[in-house]
Amino acid sequence: METSDMTDVVIVGAGPVGLTLACDLARRDLRVRIIDRATAYPVGTRARGIRARTQEVFEDIGVLGRLTEHAEPPLPTRFYDAQGHVVREAVMYDAPPVPGAPYPGSLMVGQQFTEAALREKLASLGIRVELGGELVELAQDRDQVTASVRFDGHRRDIRARYLVGCDGGGSTVRKQVGISFLGETWERQRMLFGNLRVDGLDASVAHMWANGLTLSPMPRSGTWFFTAPLPPDGDQGPSSVSVETFAHIFSQRVGMSGVRFHDAVYLSVYQVNIRMVDRYRDGRVFLAGDAAHVHTPAGGQGMNTGVQDAYNLGWKLAHVLRGAPESLLDTYEEERLPIAGHVLASTTARGRFWAGNDSARVSERIVGAFQGRDPFSDVSQLSITYRGSSLARDLDEAIGIRAGDRAPDAHCIESASDEHVRLFDLFHGTHFTLLAFGPRPAPRVGEGRRGDVHTYRILPPGLPYGGSENALIDSAGEAHGLYGVDGDGLVLIRPDGYIALAGGDWDDRSVSGYFECVTGDRAHAFERGPQGLGVPS
């Protein structure tokens, strides 16, 4: 048995969720190891819809540009009824722009490209995925976690301050720590999906038939992505599926002549499960992504929800590893567990809403969901909020935006250079950002924390700024409008882009007092104060 040196965090699972977390931790100069039981990097489209909020995360981490290079063109989808007649053709992912969000509603990228871009970023930070590492046992005490991992038949003990399981719905980490995975399995709902090559089908559109069979061209990878419901009494398992299996299903359910399938790149059977954990944490072990929640694919929320888990957890782990109170890590479950519950409920309701024999009505509902007209939730995930969290503190109700809300983007002009700048450009990185609207002096941040907080003054045109090099002119009033500020306003933004503190009236202790809770060493710093706000105990 070999035992490694102590590391800060070990991540089990190198899919998009584990890689996002690894990148976020590595850019903070933490010692990170990421292992995966696979012996080779997976191929295939799999999760392909990168929603607007996830694009914000990927831009901050520094991979969005690479992903855009691999994005599929926004082709229309052609919907067919049970008789094979076209009932609708529409670009599903052509959502109207959202104020304060500079990204398309969805970026369609095969998961193999998403993972490759994240691995490339991680390698630039000095860390590589350790393939062929199968977790076989976990142990922890008050100071560390020990993961026993089998590499090439040899067991090695990896010691870390914390461990995060990003190892999917069948999570070994979750089972090792005994966290319940509550919910149900829809035994009669199984899907065959994957990538293959297709001849004889119009490649200028995606195709969706009333029976749930879909074929979408993926020109960037030279394949088509398909889904096909399997018969409830079928015996196809992961080892028995083939191109012939799909060809037979297509012939039976579509019957379109002259279409040929060949050269499968990836084939899999997907069993619908609707399950989630009852807790995100066991001591020094955390869960994220499918290890914590699985649901129907309606709306494409799975990978995106997992990436948000990782982004929420990363900065908190970093702060605790540098001395913040351990209780900061409790806010990960506090903020993300309700989101998982909502995603399970909304995707289940959406999946049922999309079912039925009226192809025209069903297609309208599907298109509407991706164009901002979904009755269950916002599939872009831009409207997710942590209002009421222990980390959300409203000073008053003088401004429109609230603590816990996502901080929107806006365009301003740097007073010193007259150059245009986006607020997102200022948020990028591992720091907090303090925006002070109006001429009133910003409160003190506190000695020792100035490098962790970047402060900017936002002023309307014509207001003197006193030569401050961090003054931004809100020439079009965009920032004032999106943040709901008419006069003075103070907004503190967390490293994950959510608002920590907001209000129109403040004193010199407003921000430093908040940071005494977040990064100080005071016991019980996150006990709930009045109205559930994070206040010093």
Coordinates of C-alpha atoms in Angstrom, one line a residue:
M1 CA 0.0 0.0 0.0
E2 CA 1.4 3.4 -1.1
T3 CA 0.4 6.6 0.8
S4 CA 0.6 10.0 -0.9
D5 CA 1.5 13.3 0.5
M6 CA -1.4 15.4 1.9
T7 CA -3.3 17.4 -0.7
D8 CA -6.0 20.0 -0.2
V9 CA -8.9 18.4 -2.2
V10 CA -9.2 15.2 -4.1
I11 CA -12.0 15.0 -6.7
V12 CA -13.5 11.7 -7.7
G13 CA -14.9 11.9 -11.2
A14 CA -13.5 13.8 -14.2
G15 CA -16.7 14.8 -16.0
P16 CA -17.7 18.4 -16.5
V17 CA -18.6 18.8 -12.9
G18 CA -15.4 17.5 -11.4
L19 CA -13.3 19.3 -14.0
T20 CA -15.1 22.6 -13.3
L21 CA -14.4 22.2 -9.6
A22 CA -10.8 21.3 -10.2
C23 CA -10.2 24.3 -12.5
D24 CA -11.8 26.7 -9.9
L25 CA -9.7 25.3 -7.1
A26 CA -6.4 25.1 -9.1
R27 CA -6.7 28.8 -10.2
R28 CA -6.7 29.6 -6.5
D29 CA -3.3 27.8 -6.1
L30 CA -4.8 24.9 -4.1
R31 CA -3.3 21.4 -4.2
V32 CA -5.8 19.3 -6.1
R33 CA -5.9 15.8 -7.4
I34 CA -8.7 14.6 -9.7
I35 CA -9.1 10.9 -10.4
D36 CA -11.4 8.9 -12.7
R37 CA -12.0 5.2 -12.9
A38 CA -12.1 5.3 -16.8
T39 CA -8.9 4.3 -18.5
A40 CA -9.5 6.6 -21.5
Y41 CA -11.3 9.9 -22.0
P42 CA -14.9 9.3 -23.1
V43 CA -16.3 10.3 -26.5
G44 CA -19.8 11.1 -27.6
T45 CA -22.2 14.0 -27.5
R46 CA -24.0 13.1 -24.2
A47 CA -24.9 16.4 -22.4
R48 CA -24.7 19.0 -25.1
G49 CA -26.7 22.0 -24.1
I50 CA -24.6 24.6 -22.2
R51 CA -27.1 27.1 -20.8
A52 CA -26.6 30.8 -20.4
R53 CA -25.7 30.7 -16.7
T54 CA -23.2 27.9 -17.3
Q55 CA -21.6 30.0 -20.1
E56 CA -21.0 32.7 -17.5
V57 CA -19.2 30.2 -15.3
F58 CA -17.1 28.9 -18.2
E59 CA -16.2 32.4 -19.3
D60 CA -15.0 33.1 -15.8
I61 CA -12.9 29.9 -15.7
G62 CA -11.5 30.7 -19.1
V63 CA -12.9 28.0 -21.4
L64 CA -15.8 29.6 -23.1
G65 CA -13.8 30.7 -26.1
R66 CA -12.6 27.2 -26.8
L67 CA -16.2 25.8 -26.4
T68 CA -17.5 28.4 -28.8
E69 CA -15.1 27.0 -31.4
H70 CA -16.8 23.6 -31.1
A71 CA -20.4 24.9 -30.9
E72 CA -22.9 23.4 -33.4
P73 CA -24.7 25.9 -35.6
P74 CA -28.3 26.7 -34.4
L75 CA -30.2 24.5 -36.8
P76 CA -34.0 24.4 -36.9
T77 CA -35.8 21.4 -35.6
R78 CA -38.4 19.7 -37.8
F79 CA -41.2 18.1 -35.8
Y80 CA -43.2 15.2 -37.2
D81 CA -46.6 13.8 -36.2
A82 CA -47.4 10.1 -35.8
Q83 CA -48.1 9.8 -39.6
G84 CA -44.7 11.3 -40.5
H85 CA -46.1 14.7 -41.5
V86 CA -44.2 17.9 -40.7
V87 CA -46.1 19.9 -38.1
R88 CA -43.6 22.5 -37.2
E89 CA -40.1 23.7 -37.9
A90 CA -38.3 26.1 -35.5
V91 CA -35.0 27.0 -34.1
M92 CA -35.4 25.8 -30.5
Y93 CA -32.4 27.5 -29.0
D94 CA -33.2 30.9 -30.4
A95 CA -34.2 32.5 -27.1
P96 CA -34.7 36.3 -26.9
P97 CA -31.7 38.0 -25.2
V98 CA -31.9 38.5 -21.5
P99 CA -30.9 42.0 -20.1
G100 CA -27.6 41.6 -18.3
A101 CA -26.8 38.2 -19.9
P102 CA -24.5 38.5 -23.0
Y103 CA -24.8 34.9 -24.0
P104 CA -27.1 32.8 -26.3
G105 CA -29.8 30.8 -24.6
S106 CA -27.9 27.6 -25.3
L107 CA -24.5 26.7 -26.7
M108 CA -24.7 23.3 -28.3
V109 CA -21.4 21.5 -27.7
G110 CA -20.7 17.8 -27.5
Q111 CA -19.6 16.8 -24.0
Q112 CA -16.4 15.4 -25.3
F113 CA -15.4 18.9 -26.4
T114 CA -16.5 20.4 -23.1
E115 CA -14.4 18.0 -21.1
A116 CA -11.4 18.4 -23.4
A117 CA -11.5 22.2 -23.0
L118 CA -11.7 21.9 -19.2
R119 CA -8.9 19.4 -19.2
E120 CA -6.8 21.7 -21.3
K121 CA -7.4 24.6 -18.9
L122 CA -6.6 22.4 -15.9
A123 CA -3.4 21.3 -17.5
S124 CA -2.4 24.9 -18.0
L125 CA -2.8 25.2 -14.2
G126 CA -0.4 22.3 -13.7
I127 CA -2.9 19.5 -12.9
R128 CA -3.9 16.5 -15.0
V129 CA -6.6 13.9 -14.7
E130 CA -5.4 10.6 -13.2
L131 CA -7.1 8.0 -15.3
G132 CA -7.7 4.4 -14.2
G133 CA -8.1 5.3 -10.5
E134 CA -11.0 3.3 -8.9
L135 CA -12.1 4.4 -5.5
V136 CA -12.4 1.3 -3.3
E137 CA -12.6 2.7 0.2
L138 CA -13.0 5.9 2.2
A139 CA -12.1 6.8 5.7
Q140 CA -12.1 10.2 7.5
D141 CA -11.4 11.8 10.8
R142 CA -11.6 15.3 12.1
D143 CA -8.5 16.4 10.1
Q144 CA -8.4 14.6 6.8
V145 CA -10.0 12.1 4.4
T146 CA -8.1 9.0 3.2
A147 CA -9.2 7.6 -0.2
S148 CA -8.0 4.2 -1.0
V149 CA -7.7 4.1 -4.8
R150 CA -6.8 1.2 -7.1
F151 CA -4.4 2.0 -10.0
D152 CA -3.4 -0.9 -12.3
G153 CA -4.2 -3.4 -9.5
H154 CA -2.2 -1.5 -6.9
R155 CA -3.9 0.3 -4.0
R156 CA -2.7 3.8 -3.0
D157 CA -3.9 5.9 -0.2
I158 CA -4.6 9.5 -1.1
R159 CA -4.8 11.8 1.9
A160 CA -6.7 15.2 1.5
R161 CA -8.3 17.8 3.7
Y162 CA -11.5 17.4 1.7
L163 CA -12.9 15.0 -0.9
V164 CA -15.7 15.8 -3.4
G165 CA -17.6 13.0 -5.2
C166 CA -18.5 14.0 -8.8
D167 CA -18.7 10.4 -9.9
G168 CA -22.2 10.3 -11.3
G169 CA -25.6 8.7 -10.4
G170 CA -23.9 5.4 -9.3
S171 CA -21.5 7.4 -7.1
T172 CA -19.1 5.2 -5.1
V173 CA -18.4 8.2 -2.9
R174 CA -22.0 8.6 -2.0
K175 CA -22.3 4.9 -1.1
Q176 CA -19.1 4.9 0.9
V177 CA -20.3 7.6 3.2
G178 CA -23.9 6.2 3.4
I179 CA -25.8 9.2 2.1
S180 CA -29.3 8.2 0.9
F181 CA -30.3 8.6 -2.7
L182 CA -34.1 9.1 -2.4
G183 CA -36.6 8.9 -5.3
E184 CA -37.7 6.4 -7.9
T185 CA -36.7 4.6 -11.0
W186 CA -39.0 4.7 -14.0
E187 CA -38.6 1.1 -15.0
R188 CA -40.6 1.5 -18.2
Q189 CA -38.7 4.5 -19.5
R190 CA -35.4 3.7 -21.0
M191 CA -33.7 5.4 -23.9
L192 CA -31.1 4.3 -26.4
F193 CA -28.9 7.2 -27.3
G194 CA -25.5 8.0 -28.8
N195 CA -23.6 9.1 -31.9
L196 CA -23.5 7.5 -35.3
R197 CA -23.2 8.4 -39.0
V198 CA -26.3 8.8 -41.2
D199 CA -26.9 8.8 -44.9
G200 CA -30.0 9.9 -46.7
L201 CA -31.5 12.3 -44.2
D202 CA -31.7 16.1 -44.5
A203 CA -28.7 17.4 -42.5
S204 CA -29.8 21.0 -42.6
V205 CA -32.3 20.4 -39.7
A206 CA -32.7 18.3 -36.6
H207 CA -35.5 15.8 -36.7
M208 CA -38.0 14.9 -33.9
W209 CA -40.8 12.4 -34.3
A210 CA -43.9 12.1 -32.2
N211 CA -42.7 8.8 -30.7
G212 CA -39.7 10.5 -29.0
L213 CA -37.1 9.4 -31.6
T214 CA -34.7 12.2 -32.5
L215 CA -31.8 12.7 -34.9
S216 CA -29.7 15.8 -34.7
P217 CA -26.8 16.5 -37.0
M218 CA -23.5 17.4 -35.2
P219 CA -21.3 18.6 -38.1
R220 CA -18.5 19.6 -35.7
S221 CA -18.0 15.9 -34.8
G222 CA -19.1 14.5 -38.2
T223 CA -21.9 12.5 -36.5
W224 CA -25.5 12.6 -35.7
F225 CA -26.8 12.5 -32.1
F226 CA -29.9 10.3 -31.6
T227 CA -32.3 9.3 -28.9
A228 CA -34.8 6.5 -29.2
P229 CA -37.2 5.2 -26.5
L230 CA -36.7 1.4 -26.0
P231 CA -39.7 -0.9 -25.7
P232 CA -40.7 -1.4 -22.0
D233 CA -40.3 -5.2 -22.4
G234 CA -37.1 -5.0 -24.4
D235 CA -34.0 -6.7 -23.3
Q236 CA -31.5 -4.3 -24.7
G237 CA -28.8 -3.6 -22.2
P238 CA -25.6 -1.6 -22.4
S239 CA -23.7 -4.6 -23.8
S240 CA -26.3 -5.6 -26.5
V241 CA -27.1 -2.3 -28.2
S242 CA -25.8 -1.7 -31.7
V243 CA -26.3 0.3 -34.9
E244 CA -28.6 -2.5 -36.0
T245 CA -30.7 -2.0 -32.8
F246 CA -31.2 1.7 -33.7
A247 CA -31.8 0.9 -37.4
H248 CA -34.5 -1.6 -36.4
I249 CA -36.2 0.9 -34.1
F250 CA -36.1 3.6 -36.8
S251 CA -37.6 1.3 -39.4
Q252 CA -40.4 0.3 -37.1
R253 CA -41.3 3.7 -35.8
V254 CA -40.4 6.0 -38.7
G255 CA -40.2 3.9 -41.7
M256 CA -38.5 6.5 -43.9
S257 CA -36.9 4.8 -46.8
G258 CA -33.4 5.5 -48.1
V259 CA -31.9 6.3 -44.6
R260 CA -28.8 4.3 -43.6
F261 CA -27.0 4.2 -40.2
H262 CA -23.4 3.2 -39.7
D263 CA -20.1 3.7 -37.8
A264 CA -21.4 4.3 -34.3
V265 CA -19.1 6.3 -32.1
Y266 CA -20.9 6.0 -28.9
L267 CA -24.0 4.0 -27.8
S268 CA -25.6 3.8 -24.4
V269 CA -28.9 2.9 -22.6
Y270 CA -30.3 5.6 -20.3
Q271 CA -32.6 4.6 -17.5
V272 CA -34.8 7.4 -16.2
N273 CA -34.2 7.9 -12.5
I274 CA -35.6 10.7 -10.3
R275 CA -33.5 10.8 -7.2
M276 CA -31.6 13.2 -4.9
V277 CA -29.6 13.0 -1.8
D278 CA -30.9 14.1 1.6
R279 CA -27.7 15.9 2.4
Y280 CA -24.7 17.2 0.4
R281 CA -22.1 16.6 3.0
D282 CA -20.7 14.0 5.4
G283 CA -17.9 15.5 7.4
R284 CA -15.1 16.3 5.0
V285 CA -16.8 14.6 2.1
F286 CA -19.1 16.5 -0.4
L287 CA -21.2 15.5 -3.4
A288 CA -21.9 17.4 -6.6
G289 CA -23.6 16.9 -9.9
D290 CA -25.3 13.5 -10.7
A291 CA -23.8 12.0 -7.5
A292 CA -26.3 14.3 -5.7
H293 CA -29.3 14.5 -8.1
V294 CA -30.6 12.8 -11.2
H295 CA -33.8 13.5 -13.1
T296 CA -35.4 13.3 -16.5
P297 CA -33.5 15.0 -19.4
A298 CA -36.4 17.4 -20.2
G299 CA -34.9 20.9 -20.5
G300 CA -31.3 19.8 -20.4
Q301 CA -30.7 20.7 -16.8
G302 CA -28.4 17.9 -15.6
M303 CA -24.9 18.9 -16.5
N304 CA -25.7 22.6 -16.0
T305 CA -27.0 22.0 -12.4
G306 CA -23.9 20.0 -11.6
V307 CA -21.6 22.8 -12.9
Q308 CA -23.4 25.3 -10.6
D309 CA -22.9 22.9 -7.7
A310 CA -19.1 22.9 -8.4
Y311 CA -19.0 26.7 -8.8
N312 CA -20.9 27.3 -5.5
L313 CA -18.6 24.9 -3.6
G314 CA -15.2 25.9 -5.1
W315 CA -14.8 29.4 -3.5
K316 CA -16.1 28.2 -0.2
L317 CA -13.6 25.3 0.0
A318 CA -10.8 27.7 -0.9
H319 CA -11.7 30.2 1.8
V320 CA -12.0 27.5 4.5
L321 CA -8.7 26.0 3.5
R322 CA -7.2 29.5 4.0
G323 CA -8.7 30.0 7.5
A324 CA -12.4 30.8 7.1
P325 CA -14.8 29.2 9.6
E326 CA -15.7 25.6 8.7
S327 CA -19.3 26.5 9.0
L328 CA -19.0 28.3 5.6
L329 CA -19.1 24.9 4.0
D330 CA -22.5 24.2 5.5
T331 CA -23.9 26.9 3.2
Y332 CA -23.1 24.7 0.1
E333 CA -25.9 22.3 1.1
E334 CA -28.1 25.2 2.3
E335 CA -28.0 26.9 -1.0
R336 CA -27.8 24.0 -3.5
L337 CA -30.1 21.3 -1.9
P338 CA -33.3 23.4 -2.6
I339 CA -32.1 24.0 -6.1
A340 CA -31.8 20.3 -6.7
G341 CA -35.3 19.7 -5.3
H342 CA -36.7 22.3 -7.7
V343 CA -34.9 20.9 -10.7
L344 CA -36.3 17.4 -9.9
A345 CA -39.8 18.7 -9.6
S346 CA -39.6 21.0 -12.7
T347 CA -38.0 18.5 -15.0
T348 CA -40.5 15.8 -14.0
A349 CA -43.4 18.2 -14.6
R350 CA -41.9 19.3 -17.9
G351 CA -41.4 15.8 -19.1
R352 CA -45.0 15.0 -18.5
F353 CA -46.1 18.3 -20.1
W354 CA -44.1 17.3 -23.2
A355 CA -45.8 13.9 -23.5
G356 CA -48.9 13.2 -25.6
N357 CA -50.1 12.4 -29.1
D358 CA -50.9 16.0 -30.2
S359 CA -47.6 16.7 -32.0
A360 CA -48.4 20.3 -32.9
R361 CA -49.1 21.1 -29.2
V362 CA -46.2 19.1 -27.8
S363 CA -43.8 20.8 -30.3
E364 CA -45.0 24.2 -29.3
R365 CA -44.4 23.4 -25.7
I366 CA -40.9 22.1 -26.3
V367 CA -39.9 25.1 -28.5
G368 CA -41.5 27.5 -25.9
A369 CA -39.4 26.0 -23.1
F370 CA -36.1 26.9 -24.9
Q371 CA -37.4 30.3 -26.0
G372 CA -38.2 31.6 -22.5
R373 CA -41.8 30.5 -22.3
D374 CA -41.6 27.5 -19.9
P375 CA -44.3 27.3 -17.2
F376 CA -42.1 25.3 -14.8
S377 CA -38.7 27.0 -14.6
D378 CA -36.1 29.0 -16.4
V379 CA -34.0 26.5 -18.3
S380 CA -31.3 29.2 -18.8
Q381 CA -30.8 29.0 -15.0
L382 CA -30.2 32.8 -14.9
S383 CA -33.0 33.3 -12.4
I384 CA -31.7 31.0 -9.7
T385 CA -31.4 32.9 -6.5
Y386 CA -30.1 32.3 -3.0
R387 CA -32.3 34.8 -1.3
G388 CA -32.7 34.0 2.4
S389 CA -29.3 32.2 2.5
S390 CA -27.1 32.7 5.5
L391 CA -24.7 34.4 3.1
A392 CA -27.2 36.9 1.8
R393 CA -27.5 40.2 3.7
D394 CA -29.8 43.0 2.7
L395 CA -29.0 46.3 4.4
D396 CA -32.4 47.7 3.4
E397 CA -34.8 47.7 0.5
A398 CA -33.7 50.9 -1.1
I399 CA -32.4 49.3 -4.3
G400 CA -34.1 46.8 -6.6
I401 CA -31.7 43.9 -6.6
R402 CA -31.5 41.7 -3.5
A403 CA -28.8 39.7 -1.7
G404 CA -28.8 36.2 -3.1
D405 CA -29.6 37.3 -6.6
R406 CA -27.3 36.7 -9.6
A407 CA -25.3 39.8 -10.4
P408 CA -26.1 40.9 -14.0
D409 CA -23.7 42.2 -16.6
A410 CA -23.7 45.8 -17.8
H411 CA -21.6 48.1 -20.0
C412 CA -19.8 51.1 -18.6
I413 CA -16.9 53.4 -19.5
E414 CA -13.7 53.6 -17.5
S415 CA -13.2 57.2 -16.5
A416 CA -9.5 57.1 -16.7
S417 CA -9.2 55.6 -20.1
D418 CA -12.6 56.2 -21.8
E419 CA -12.5 52.5 -22.7
H420 CA -15.7 50.4 -22.7
V421 CA -15.8 47.7 -20.0
R422 CA -18.2 45.0 -19.0
L423 CA -19.0 44.4 -15.3
F424 CA -18.4 40.7 -16.0
D425 CA -14.8 41.6 -17.0
L426 CA -14.4 43.1 -13.5
F427 CA -16.0 40.1 -11.8
H428 CA -13.8 37.5 -13.4
G429 CA -11.3 35.9 -11.1
T430 CA -11.3 34.6 -7.5
H431 CA -12.1 37.9 -5.7
F432 CA -15.2 39.6 -4.3
T433 CA -16.3 42.8 -6.2
L434 CA -17.7 45.8 -4.4
L435 CA -19.8 48.3 -6.5
A436 CA -20.6 51.6 -4.9
F437 CA -23.2 53.6 -6.9
G438 CA -23.1 57.4 -6.5
P439 CA -20.6 59.8 -5.0
R440 CA -20.8 58.6 -1.4
P441 CA -17.5 57.0 -0.2
A442 CA -17.4 53.2 -0.3
P443 CA -17.1 51.6 3.1
R444 CA -13.8 50.2 4.3
V445 CA -13.0 46.6 3.4
G446 CA -10.6 46.1 6.2
E447 CA -6.9 45.5 6.4
G448 CA -5.7 42.2 5.1
R449 CA -8.7 41.7 2.8
R450 CA -8.1 44.4 0.2
G451 CA -6.6 42.0 -2.2
D452 CA -9.7 39.8 -1.9
V453 CA -12.1 42.7 -2.8
H454 CA -12.0 44.8 -5.9
T455 CA -13.9 48.1 -5.4
Y456 CA -15.4 50.2 -8.2
R457 CA -17.5 53.4 -8.1
I458 CA -20.3 53.6 -10.7
L459 CA -21.5 57.0 -11.6
P460 CA -24.1 58.5 -14.0
P461 CA -22.7 60.8 -16.7
G462 CA -21.7 64.3 -15.6
L463 CA -21.2 63.5 -11.9
P464 CA -17.7 64.4 -10.6
Y465 CA -15.6 61.3 -9.7
G466 CA -12.7 63.0 -7.9
G467 CA -10.0 61.4 -10.1
S468 CA -10.7 57.9 -8.8
E469 CA -9.0 55.5 -11.2
N470 CA -11.7 52.9 -10.4
A471 CA -14.6 55.1 -11.4
L472 CA -16.9 53.8 -14.1
I473 CA -19.3 56.0 -16.0
D474 CA -22.7 54.3 -16.6
S475 CA -23.3 56.3 -19.8
A476 CA -26.4 54.5 -20.8
G477 CA -27.8 53.9 -17.3
E478 CA -27.6 50.2 -17.9
A479 CA -26.0 49.3 -14.6
H480 CA -28.3 51.5 -12.6
G481 CA -31.3 50.0 -14.3
L482 CA -30.3 46.3 -14.0
Y483 CA -29.3 46.8 -10.3
G484 CA -32.4 48.9 -9.5
V485 CA -30.4 51.8 -8.2
D486 CA -31.8 55.4 -8.2
G487 CA -29.2 57.3 -6.2
D488 CA -26.8 55.6 -3.8
G489 CA -26.4 51.9 -3.8
L490 CA -23.9 49.3 -2.5
V491 CA -23.6 45.8 -3.9
L492 CA -21.0 43.2 -2.8
I493 CA -20.6 40.3 -5.3
R494 CA -19.3 36.9 -4.3
P495 CA -16.7 35.1 -6.4
D496 CA -19.4 32.9 -7.9
G497 CA -21.3 35.9 -9.2
Y498 CA -24.1 36.1 -6.6
I499 CA -24.8 39.1 -4.5
A500 CA -23.6 38.8 -0.9
L501 CA -24.8 42.2 0.4
A502 CA -27.0 45.0 -1.0
G503 CA -28.6 48.2 0.1
G504 CA -28.8 51.9 -0.3
D505 CA -27.6 53.0 3.1
W506 CA -24.4 51.8 4.8
D507 CA -21.8 52.7 7.3
D508 CA -18.1 52.1 7.5
R509 CA -18.6 48.6 9.1
S510 CA -21.1 47.2 6.6
V511 CA -18.6 45.4 4.4
S512 CA -15.9 44.6 7.0
G513 CA -18.6 43.2 9.4
Y514 CA -19.8 41.0 6.6
F515 CA -16.3 39.7 6.0
E516 CA -15.8 39.0 9.7
C517 CA -18.6 36.4 9.2
V518 CA -17.3 35.0 5.9
T519 CA -13.6 34.9 6.3
G520 CA -13.0 35.6 10.0
D521 CA -12.2 33.0 12.7
R522 CA -15.1 33.7 15.0
A523 CA -17.0 30.7 16.2
H524 CA -20.6 30.4 15.2
A525 CA -20.1 33.1 12.5
F526 CA -22.9 31.7 10.4
E527 CA -25.6 31.2 13.0
R528 CA -28.7 32.7 11.6
G529 CA -29.7 36.2 12.7
P530 CA -33.0 38.0 12.1
Q531 CA -34.8 37.0 8.9
G532 CA -32.3 34.3 8.2
L533 CA -29.6 36.7 7.3
G534 CA -25.9 36.1 7.9
V535 CA -25.0 38.4 10.8
P536 CA -22.3 38.2 13.4
S537 CA -23.5 36.1 16.4

